[in-house]
Coordinates of C-alpha atoms and ligand atoms in Angstrom, one line a residue:
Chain A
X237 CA -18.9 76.8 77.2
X238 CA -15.4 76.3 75.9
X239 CA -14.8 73.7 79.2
X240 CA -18.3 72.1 78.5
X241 CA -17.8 71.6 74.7
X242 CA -14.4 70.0 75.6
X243 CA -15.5 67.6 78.3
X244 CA -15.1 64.3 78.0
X245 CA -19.2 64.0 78.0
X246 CA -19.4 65.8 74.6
X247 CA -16.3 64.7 72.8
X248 CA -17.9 61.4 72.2
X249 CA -20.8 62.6 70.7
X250 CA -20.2 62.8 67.3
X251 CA -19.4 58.8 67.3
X252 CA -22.6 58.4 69.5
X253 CA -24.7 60.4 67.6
X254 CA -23.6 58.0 64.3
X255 CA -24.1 55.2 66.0
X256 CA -27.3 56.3 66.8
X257 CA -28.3 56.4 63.4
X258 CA -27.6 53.0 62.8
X259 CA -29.8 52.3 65.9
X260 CA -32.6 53.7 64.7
X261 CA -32.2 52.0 61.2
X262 CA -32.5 48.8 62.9
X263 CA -34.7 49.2 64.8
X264 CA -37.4 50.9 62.3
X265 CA -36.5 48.6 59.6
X266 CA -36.6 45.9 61.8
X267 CA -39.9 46.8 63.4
X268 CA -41.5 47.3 59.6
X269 CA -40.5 43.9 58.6
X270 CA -41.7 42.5 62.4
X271 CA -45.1 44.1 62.1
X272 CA -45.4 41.9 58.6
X273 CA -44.5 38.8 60.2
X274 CA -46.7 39.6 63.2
X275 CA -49.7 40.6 61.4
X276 CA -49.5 37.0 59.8
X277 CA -48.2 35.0 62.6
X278 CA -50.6 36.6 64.5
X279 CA -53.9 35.8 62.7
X280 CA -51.9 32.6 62.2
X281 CA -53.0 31.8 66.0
X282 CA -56.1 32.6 65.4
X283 CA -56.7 30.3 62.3
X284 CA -58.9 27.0 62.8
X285 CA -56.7 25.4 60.1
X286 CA -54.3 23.3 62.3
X287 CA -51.7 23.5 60.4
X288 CA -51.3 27.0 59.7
X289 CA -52.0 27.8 63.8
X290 CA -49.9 24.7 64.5
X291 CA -46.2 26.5 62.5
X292 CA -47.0 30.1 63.8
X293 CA -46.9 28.7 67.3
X294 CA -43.7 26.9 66.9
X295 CA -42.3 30.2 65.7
X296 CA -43.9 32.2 68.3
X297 CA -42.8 29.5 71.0
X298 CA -39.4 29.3 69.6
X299 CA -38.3 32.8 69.5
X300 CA -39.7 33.9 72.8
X301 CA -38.1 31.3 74.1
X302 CA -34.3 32.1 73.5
X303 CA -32.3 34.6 74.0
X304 CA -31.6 37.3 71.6
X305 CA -28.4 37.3 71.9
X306 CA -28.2 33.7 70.6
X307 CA -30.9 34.6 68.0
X308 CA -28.8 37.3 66.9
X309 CA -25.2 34.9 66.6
X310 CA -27.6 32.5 65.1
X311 CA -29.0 34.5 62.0
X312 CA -25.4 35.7 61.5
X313 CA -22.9 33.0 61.7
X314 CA -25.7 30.1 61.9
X315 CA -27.4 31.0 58.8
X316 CA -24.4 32.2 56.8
X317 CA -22.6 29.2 57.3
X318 CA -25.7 27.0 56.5
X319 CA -26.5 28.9 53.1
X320 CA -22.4 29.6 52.2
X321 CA -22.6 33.4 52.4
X322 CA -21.2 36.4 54.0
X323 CA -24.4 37.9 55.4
X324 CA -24.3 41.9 55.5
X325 CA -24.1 42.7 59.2
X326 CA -27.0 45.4 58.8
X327 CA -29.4 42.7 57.0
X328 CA -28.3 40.2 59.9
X329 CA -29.6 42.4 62.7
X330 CA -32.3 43.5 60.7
X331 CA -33.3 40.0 60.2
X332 CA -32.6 39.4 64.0
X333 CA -34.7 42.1 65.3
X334 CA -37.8 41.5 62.5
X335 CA -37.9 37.5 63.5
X336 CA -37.5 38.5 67.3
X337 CA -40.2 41.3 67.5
X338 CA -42.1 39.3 65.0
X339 CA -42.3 37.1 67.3
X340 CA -44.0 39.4 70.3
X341 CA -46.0 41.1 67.8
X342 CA -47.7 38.2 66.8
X343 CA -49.0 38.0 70.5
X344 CA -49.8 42.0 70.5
X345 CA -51.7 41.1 67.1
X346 CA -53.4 38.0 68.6
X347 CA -54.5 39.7 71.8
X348 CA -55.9 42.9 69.9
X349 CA -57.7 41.0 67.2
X350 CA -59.2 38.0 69.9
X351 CA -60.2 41.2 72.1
X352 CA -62.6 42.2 69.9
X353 CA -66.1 41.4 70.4
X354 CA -67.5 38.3 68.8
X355 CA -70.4 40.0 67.5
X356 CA -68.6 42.3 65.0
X357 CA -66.9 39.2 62.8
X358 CA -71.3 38.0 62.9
X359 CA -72.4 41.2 62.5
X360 CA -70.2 41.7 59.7
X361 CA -71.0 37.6 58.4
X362 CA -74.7 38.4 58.7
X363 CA -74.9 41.4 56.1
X364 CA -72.9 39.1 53.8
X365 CA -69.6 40.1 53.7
X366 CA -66.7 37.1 53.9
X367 CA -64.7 36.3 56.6
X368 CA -62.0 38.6 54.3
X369 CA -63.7 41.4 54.2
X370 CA -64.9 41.4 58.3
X371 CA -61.2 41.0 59.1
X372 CA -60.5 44.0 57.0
X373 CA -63.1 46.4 57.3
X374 CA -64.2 45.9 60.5
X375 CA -61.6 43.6 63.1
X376 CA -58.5 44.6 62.2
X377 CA -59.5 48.8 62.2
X378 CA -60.7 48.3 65.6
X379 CA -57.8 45.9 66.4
X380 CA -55.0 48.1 65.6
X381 CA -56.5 51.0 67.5
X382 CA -56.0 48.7 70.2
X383 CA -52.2 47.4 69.2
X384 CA -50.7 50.8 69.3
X385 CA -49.7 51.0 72.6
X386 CA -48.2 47.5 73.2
X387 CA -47.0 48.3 69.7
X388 CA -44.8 51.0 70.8
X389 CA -44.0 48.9 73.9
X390 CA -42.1 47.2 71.4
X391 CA -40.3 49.6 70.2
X392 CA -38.5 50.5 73.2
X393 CA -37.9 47.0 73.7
X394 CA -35.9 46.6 70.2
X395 CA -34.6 50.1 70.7
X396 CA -32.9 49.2 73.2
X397 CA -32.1 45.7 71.9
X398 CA -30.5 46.8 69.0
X399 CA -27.5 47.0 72.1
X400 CA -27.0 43.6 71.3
X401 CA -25.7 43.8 67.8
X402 CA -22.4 45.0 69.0
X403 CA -21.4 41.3 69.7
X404 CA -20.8 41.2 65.9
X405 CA -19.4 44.4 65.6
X406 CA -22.5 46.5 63.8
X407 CA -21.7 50.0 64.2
X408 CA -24.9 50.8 66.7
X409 CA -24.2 53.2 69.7
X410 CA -23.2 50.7 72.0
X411 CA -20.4 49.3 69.8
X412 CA -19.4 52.9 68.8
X413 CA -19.0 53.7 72.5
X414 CA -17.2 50.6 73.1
X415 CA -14.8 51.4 70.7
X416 CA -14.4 55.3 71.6
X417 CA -13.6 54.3 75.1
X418 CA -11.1 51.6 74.6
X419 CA -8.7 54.5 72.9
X420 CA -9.6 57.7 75.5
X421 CA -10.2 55.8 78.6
X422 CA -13.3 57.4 79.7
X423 CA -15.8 54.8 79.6
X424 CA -17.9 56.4 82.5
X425 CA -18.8 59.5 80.6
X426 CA -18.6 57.5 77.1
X427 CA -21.4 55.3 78.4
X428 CA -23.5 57.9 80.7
X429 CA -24.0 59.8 77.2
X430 CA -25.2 56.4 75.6
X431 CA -27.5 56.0 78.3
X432 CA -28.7 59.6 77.9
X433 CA -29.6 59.1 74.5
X434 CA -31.2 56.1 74.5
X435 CA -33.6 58.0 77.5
X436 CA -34.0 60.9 75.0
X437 CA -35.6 58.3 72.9
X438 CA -37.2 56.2 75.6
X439 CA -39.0 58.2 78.0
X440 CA -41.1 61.0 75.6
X441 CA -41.9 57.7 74.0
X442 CA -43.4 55.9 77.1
X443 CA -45.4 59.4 78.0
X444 CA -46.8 59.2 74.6
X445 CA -47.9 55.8 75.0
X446 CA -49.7 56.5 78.1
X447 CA -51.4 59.1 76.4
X448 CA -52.6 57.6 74.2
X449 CA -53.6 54.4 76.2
X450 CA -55.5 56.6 78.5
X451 CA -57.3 58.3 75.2
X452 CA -58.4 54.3 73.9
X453 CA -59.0 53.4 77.9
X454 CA -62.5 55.9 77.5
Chain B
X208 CA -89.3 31.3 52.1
X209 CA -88.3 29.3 54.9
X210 CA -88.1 25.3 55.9
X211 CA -86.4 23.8 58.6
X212 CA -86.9 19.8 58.7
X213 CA -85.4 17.9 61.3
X214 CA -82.9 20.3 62.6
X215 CA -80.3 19.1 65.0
X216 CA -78.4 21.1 66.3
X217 CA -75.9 20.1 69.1
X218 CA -72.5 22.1 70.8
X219 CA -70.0 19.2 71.8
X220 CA -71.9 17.0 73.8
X221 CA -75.1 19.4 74.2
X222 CA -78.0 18.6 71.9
X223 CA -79.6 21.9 71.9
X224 CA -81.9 21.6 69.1
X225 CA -83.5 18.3 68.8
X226 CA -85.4 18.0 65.6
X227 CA -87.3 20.9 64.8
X228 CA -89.7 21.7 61.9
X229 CA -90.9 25.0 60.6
X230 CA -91.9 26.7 57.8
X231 CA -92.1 30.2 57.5
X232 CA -94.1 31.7 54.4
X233 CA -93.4 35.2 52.8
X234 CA -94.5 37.8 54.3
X235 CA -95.4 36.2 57.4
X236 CA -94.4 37.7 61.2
X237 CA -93.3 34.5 63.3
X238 CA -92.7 35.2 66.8
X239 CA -90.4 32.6 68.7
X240 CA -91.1 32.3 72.6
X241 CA -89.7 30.3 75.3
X242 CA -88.1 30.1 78.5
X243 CA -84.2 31.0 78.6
X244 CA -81.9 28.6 77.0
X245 CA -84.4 26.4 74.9
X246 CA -82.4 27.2 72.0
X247 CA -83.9 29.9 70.8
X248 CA -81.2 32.1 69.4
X249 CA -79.6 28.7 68.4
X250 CA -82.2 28.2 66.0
X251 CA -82.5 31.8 65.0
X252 CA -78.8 31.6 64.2
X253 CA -78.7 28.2 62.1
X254 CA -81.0 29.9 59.6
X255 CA -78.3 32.4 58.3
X256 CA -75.4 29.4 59.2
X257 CA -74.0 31.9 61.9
X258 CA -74.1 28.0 63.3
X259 CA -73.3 25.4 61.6
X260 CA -75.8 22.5 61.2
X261 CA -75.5 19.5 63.2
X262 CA -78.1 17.4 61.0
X263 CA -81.4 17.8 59.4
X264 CA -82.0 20.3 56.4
X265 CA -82.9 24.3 56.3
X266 CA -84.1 26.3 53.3
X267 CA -83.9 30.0 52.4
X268 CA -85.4 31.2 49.7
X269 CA -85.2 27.9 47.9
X270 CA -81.6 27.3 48.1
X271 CA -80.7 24.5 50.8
X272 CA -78.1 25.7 53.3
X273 CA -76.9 22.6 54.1
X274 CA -75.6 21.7 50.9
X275 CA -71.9 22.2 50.6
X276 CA -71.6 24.0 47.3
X277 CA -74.1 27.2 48.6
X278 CA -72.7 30.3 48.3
X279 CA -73.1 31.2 52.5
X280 CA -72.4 34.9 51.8
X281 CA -75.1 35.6 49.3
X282 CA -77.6 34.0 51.2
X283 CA -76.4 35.8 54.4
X284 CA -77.2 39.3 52.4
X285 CA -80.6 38.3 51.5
X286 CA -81.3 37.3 55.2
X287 CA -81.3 40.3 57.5
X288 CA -80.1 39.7 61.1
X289 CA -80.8 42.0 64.1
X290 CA -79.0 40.9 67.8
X291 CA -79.9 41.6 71.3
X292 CA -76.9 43.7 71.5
X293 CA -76.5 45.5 67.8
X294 CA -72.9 44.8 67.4
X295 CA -72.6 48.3 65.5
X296 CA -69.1 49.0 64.1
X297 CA -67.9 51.9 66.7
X298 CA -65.4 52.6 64.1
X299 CA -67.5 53.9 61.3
X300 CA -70.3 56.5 61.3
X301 CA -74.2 55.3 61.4
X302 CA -74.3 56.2 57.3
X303 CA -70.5 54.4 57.0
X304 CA -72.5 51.4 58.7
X305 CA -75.6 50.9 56.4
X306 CA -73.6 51.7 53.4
X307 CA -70.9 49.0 54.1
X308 CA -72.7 46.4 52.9
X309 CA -74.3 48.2 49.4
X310 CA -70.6 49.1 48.8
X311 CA -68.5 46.0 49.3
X312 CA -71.3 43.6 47.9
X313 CA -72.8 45.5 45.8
X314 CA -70.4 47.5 44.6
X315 CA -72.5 50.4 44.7
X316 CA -70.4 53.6 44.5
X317 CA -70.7 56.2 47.6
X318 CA -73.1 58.1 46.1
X319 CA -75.6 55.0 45.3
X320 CA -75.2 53.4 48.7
X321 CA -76.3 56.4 50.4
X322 CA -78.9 57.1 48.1
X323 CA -80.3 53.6 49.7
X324 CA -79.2 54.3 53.4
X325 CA -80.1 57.8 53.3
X326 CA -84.4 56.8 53.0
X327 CA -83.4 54.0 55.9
X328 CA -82.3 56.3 58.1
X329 CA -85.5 58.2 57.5
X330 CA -87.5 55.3 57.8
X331 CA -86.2 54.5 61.4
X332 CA -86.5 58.2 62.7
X333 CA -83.0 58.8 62.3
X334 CA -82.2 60.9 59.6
X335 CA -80.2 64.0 61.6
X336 CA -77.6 60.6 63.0
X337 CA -76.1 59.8 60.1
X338 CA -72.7 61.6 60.7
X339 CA -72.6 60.6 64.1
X340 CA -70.6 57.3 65.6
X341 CA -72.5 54.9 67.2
X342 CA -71.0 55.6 71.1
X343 CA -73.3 58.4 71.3
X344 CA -76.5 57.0 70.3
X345 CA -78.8 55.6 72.8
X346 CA -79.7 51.6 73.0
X347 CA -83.0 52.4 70.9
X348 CA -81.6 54.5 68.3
X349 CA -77.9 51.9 67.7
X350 CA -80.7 48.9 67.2
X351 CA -82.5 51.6 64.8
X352 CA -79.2 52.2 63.3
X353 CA -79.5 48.0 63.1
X354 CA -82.0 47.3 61.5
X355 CA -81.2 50.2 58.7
X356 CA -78.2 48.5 58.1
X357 CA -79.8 45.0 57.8
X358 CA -82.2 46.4 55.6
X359 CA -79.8 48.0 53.3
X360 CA -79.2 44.6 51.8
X361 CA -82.8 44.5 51.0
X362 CA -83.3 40.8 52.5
X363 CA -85.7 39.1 51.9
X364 CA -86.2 37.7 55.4
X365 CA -84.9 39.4 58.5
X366 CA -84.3 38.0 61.7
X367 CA -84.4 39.1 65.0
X368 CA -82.9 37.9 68.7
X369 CA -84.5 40.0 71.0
X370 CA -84.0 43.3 69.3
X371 CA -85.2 45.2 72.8
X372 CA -84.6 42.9 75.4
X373 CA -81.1 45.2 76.1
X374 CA -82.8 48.3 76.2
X375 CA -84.3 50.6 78.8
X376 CA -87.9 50.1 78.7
X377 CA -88.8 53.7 77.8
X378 CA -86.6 52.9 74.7
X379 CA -88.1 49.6 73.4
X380 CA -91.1 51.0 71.9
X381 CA -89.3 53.2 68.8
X382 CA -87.6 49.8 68.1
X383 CA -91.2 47.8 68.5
X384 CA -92.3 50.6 66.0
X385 CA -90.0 50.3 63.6
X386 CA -90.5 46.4 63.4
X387 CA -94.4 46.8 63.2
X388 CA -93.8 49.2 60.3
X389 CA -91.7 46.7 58.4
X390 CA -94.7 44.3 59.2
X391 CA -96.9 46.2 57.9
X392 CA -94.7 46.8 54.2
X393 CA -95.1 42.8 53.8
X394 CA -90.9 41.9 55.5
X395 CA -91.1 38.7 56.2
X396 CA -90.0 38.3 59.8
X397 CA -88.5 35.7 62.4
X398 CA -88.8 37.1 65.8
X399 CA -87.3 36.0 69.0
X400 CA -88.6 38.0 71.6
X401 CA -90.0 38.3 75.2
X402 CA -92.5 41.2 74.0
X403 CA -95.6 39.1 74.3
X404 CA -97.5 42.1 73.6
X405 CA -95.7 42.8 70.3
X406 CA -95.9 38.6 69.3
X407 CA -100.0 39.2 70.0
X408 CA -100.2 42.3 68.2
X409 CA -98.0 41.7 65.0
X410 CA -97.5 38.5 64.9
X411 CA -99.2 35.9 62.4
X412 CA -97.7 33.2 63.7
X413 CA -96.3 32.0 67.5
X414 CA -93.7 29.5 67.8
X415 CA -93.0 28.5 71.6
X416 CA -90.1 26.5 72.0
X417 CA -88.9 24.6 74.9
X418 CA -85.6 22.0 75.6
X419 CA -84.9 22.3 72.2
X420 CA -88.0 21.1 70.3
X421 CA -91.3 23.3 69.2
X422 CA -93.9 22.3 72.1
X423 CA -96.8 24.2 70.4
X424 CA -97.4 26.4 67.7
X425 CA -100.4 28.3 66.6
X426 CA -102.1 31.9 66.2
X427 CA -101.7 34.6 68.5
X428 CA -105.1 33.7 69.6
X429 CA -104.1 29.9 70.3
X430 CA -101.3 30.3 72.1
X431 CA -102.3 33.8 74.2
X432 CA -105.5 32.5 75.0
X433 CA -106.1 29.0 74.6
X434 CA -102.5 27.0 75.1
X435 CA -102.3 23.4 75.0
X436 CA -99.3 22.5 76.3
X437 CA -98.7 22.4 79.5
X438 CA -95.6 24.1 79.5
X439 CA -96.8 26.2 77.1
X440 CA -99.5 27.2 79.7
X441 CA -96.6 27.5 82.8
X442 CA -94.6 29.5 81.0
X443 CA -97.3 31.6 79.9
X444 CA -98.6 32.3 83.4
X445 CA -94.7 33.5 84.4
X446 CA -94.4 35.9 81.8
X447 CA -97.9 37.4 81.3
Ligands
LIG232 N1 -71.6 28.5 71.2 C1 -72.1 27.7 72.1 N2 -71.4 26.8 72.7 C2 -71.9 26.0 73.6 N3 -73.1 26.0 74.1 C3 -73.9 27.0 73.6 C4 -73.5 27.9 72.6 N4 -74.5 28.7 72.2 C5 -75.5 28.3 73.0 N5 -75.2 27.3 73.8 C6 -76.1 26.6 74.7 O1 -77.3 26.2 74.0 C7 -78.4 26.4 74.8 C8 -79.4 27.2 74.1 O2 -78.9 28.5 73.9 P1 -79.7 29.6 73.2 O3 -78.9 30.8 73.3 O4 -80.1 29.2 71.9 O5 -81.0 29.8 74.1 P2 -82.1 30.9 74.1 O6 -83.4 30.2 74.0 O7 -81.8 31.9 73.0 O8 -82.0 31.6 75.5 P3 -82.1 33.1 76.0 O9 -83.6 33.4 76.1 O10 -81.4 33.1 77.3 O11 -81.4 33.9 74.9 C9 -78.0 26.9 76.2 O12 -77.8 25.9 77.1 C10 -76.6 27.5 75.8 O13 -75.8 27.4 77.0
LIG233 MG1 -81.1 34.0 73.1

């Protein structure tokens, strides 16, 4: 036990296990703010008014096609130069990772909502209720069922994004690992206990999914 | 209750409606025959403006739909529709299905929209459903479901694409039933259908339309018996 607690797999933990938080933080908030921009961007794609489909699709086009990385130095030094500011390192990733997965959510959103039959949206029409009121009671329930498991897709993708923030120093567990290591040395064990974590995370979450995929499949 | 003058109605490049007339009084039974992709449904659908109008003019219950200012939705919930394939929302129970509409048009409360769906669901055999989803009802009872849910609107017209033409043949005649019975109460009714027997027996009126236009038009009688149209007459001698 004593020898176990004082190996150099554990003695990072308490570092890892903070930066963790901040991992998670990002990547929840991040994902809550994302969903929002999805959700609109989404229908956005959908939406016969050109100029409305027209802007979602730039953003949708723009974002999946650059890296995050230069998202990420973009929102942070781009943007706080632009504006004058000092932008808080946590709002800049949580900016980063809400534009970025707002950005592939819009798709999951698109996909879901298109994949539903036709005949709902004139089935709902036909009884009298508004386009409004279709998309709301009756698309988007059935929709969503549909979005959770590319949904939390997403999330292990940003999970594991959130890696990326250490390029401007955010204390997530990458950059706390980074920083352990460079004093004791041991970045082998440093980062096989960074790696075990983010699996904790990763894998129970991917055997849900597939769970619950197979439950919609039937 | 209903005119249609000159409707065009055309997808792109594809007239598929090329000028048709019509008049449909109250409490009259119109059946709509013809050979597959005539335009049919087309037609069906312009008179609730699930399609939009190419030209020519529609009215429902007095109010033109063409004109720009109509309020589509309230129109829509005085004209019932019923499709080939139900389109039931799977994600709310039969009752949660008739008492959508009461409640988010009418703004009926729970308790007064199932006090309306509740009798429906009696009325189409189907009171011991109403808790169930629609997945485990058969083809006969979801269109029952249907046309409970149309009627919860209390249209004044209701419309119908082939209400049993996706259903196993054992289950078409509770539907057929059902539809006579609302007949019978005075529902004005548009039906497209392939039932000949039903368009004979219920029917006041038979429209048989072909390439988009209304080739002949008459009683049961007429067009059973006596057809003038030579198409009329081919088709006729295919289905019957
Ligand atoms: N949304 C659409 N876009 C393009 N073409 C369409 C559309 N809807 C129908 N059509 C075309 O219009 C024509 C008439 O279709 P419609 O569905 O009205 O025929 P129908 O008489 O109801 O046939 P059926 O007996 O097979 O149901 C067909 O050629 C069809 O391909
Ligand atoms: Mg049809």
């Amino acid at each position: 036990m004593e020898v176990f607690l004082n190996s150099e797999y554990i003695k990072p933990m308490p570092y890892l296990l903070e930066g963790l938080v901040y991992t998670l933080l990002i990547t929840f908030a991040g994902l809550f703010f994302g969903f929002i921009i999805g959700a609109f961007t989404g229908l956005g794609r959908l939406s016969k008014n050109k100029f409305i489909y027209g802007l979602s699709s730039v953003y949708v086009e723009v974002i999946r096609g650059t890296p995050l990385l230069a998202q990420i130095l973009f929102i942070y030094f781009g943007l706080s130069q632009l504006m004058d500011i000092n932008m808080h390192k946590l709002v800049a990733a949580i900016l980063a990772i809400a534009l970025n997965a707002g950005a592939y959510i819009a798709e999951i959103v698109r996909g879901a909502v298109h994949s539903i039959d036709k005949g709902q949206m004139e089935a709902g029409r036909s009884i009298g209720l508004t386009k409004g009121q279709t998309m709301r009671y009756i698309i988007w329930p059935q929709a969503f069922k549909r979005m959770i498991p590319p949904l939390g897709n997403q999330f292990v993708i940003s999970l594991k994004d959130t890696s990326l923030f250490s390029a401007i120093a955010v204390g997530e567990m990458v950059y706390k690992a980074k920083t352990y290591y460079a004093t004791t040395f041991t970045p082998f064990e440093t980062l096989t206990m960074v790696c075990v974590l983010y699996l904790l995370i990763t894998i129970p979450t991917s055997i849900y999914l597939r769970r619950v995929e197979r439950r919609l499949d039937v | 209750m209903i005119q249609v003058k000159d409707l065009h109605k055309s997808f792109g490049k594809l007239e598929v409606l090329k000028g048709i007339d019509a008049e449909i009084k109250e409490k009259e039974v119109v059946c709509v025959i013809g050979p597959s992709g005539s335009g049919k449904s087309t037609f069906l659908r312009c008179l609730n403006l699930l399609e939009e109008v190419t030209s020519g003019e529609v009215y429902v219950d007095g109010e033109s739909l063409t004109d720009p200012k109509i309020d589509i939705n309230s129109i829509r919930s005085r004209v019932g529709m019923v499709f080939q394939h139900f389109n039931l929302f799977p994600h709310m129970t039969v009752l949660e299905n008739i008492t959508l509409g009461p409640r988010k048009i009418k703004g009926y409360t729970d308790a007064q929209a199932e006090a309306v769906a509740l009798p429906l669901l009696e009325k189409v055999g189907l009171s011991d459903k109403a808790r169930v989803y629609p997945e485990s009802l058969s083809g006969g009872q979801k269109q029952r479901v249907a046309i409970a849910r149309s009627l919860a609107m209390e249209p004044k017209v209701m419309l119908f694409d082939e209400p049993t033409s996706a259903l196993d043949p054992e289950l078409v005649g509770d539907v057929l039933q059902v539809m006579k019975d609302l007949a019978s109460e005075g529902m004005t009714m548009v039906v497209v259908t392939h039932e000949m027997g039903f368009a004979k027996e219920v029917g006041d009126r038979v429209i048989f339309m072909d390439e988009g236009i209304v080739m002949e038009e008459g009683s049961p009688n007429q067009i059973f018996e006596d057809p003038q149209n030579s198409r009329t007459q081919s088709f006729l001698s295919k289905v019957l």
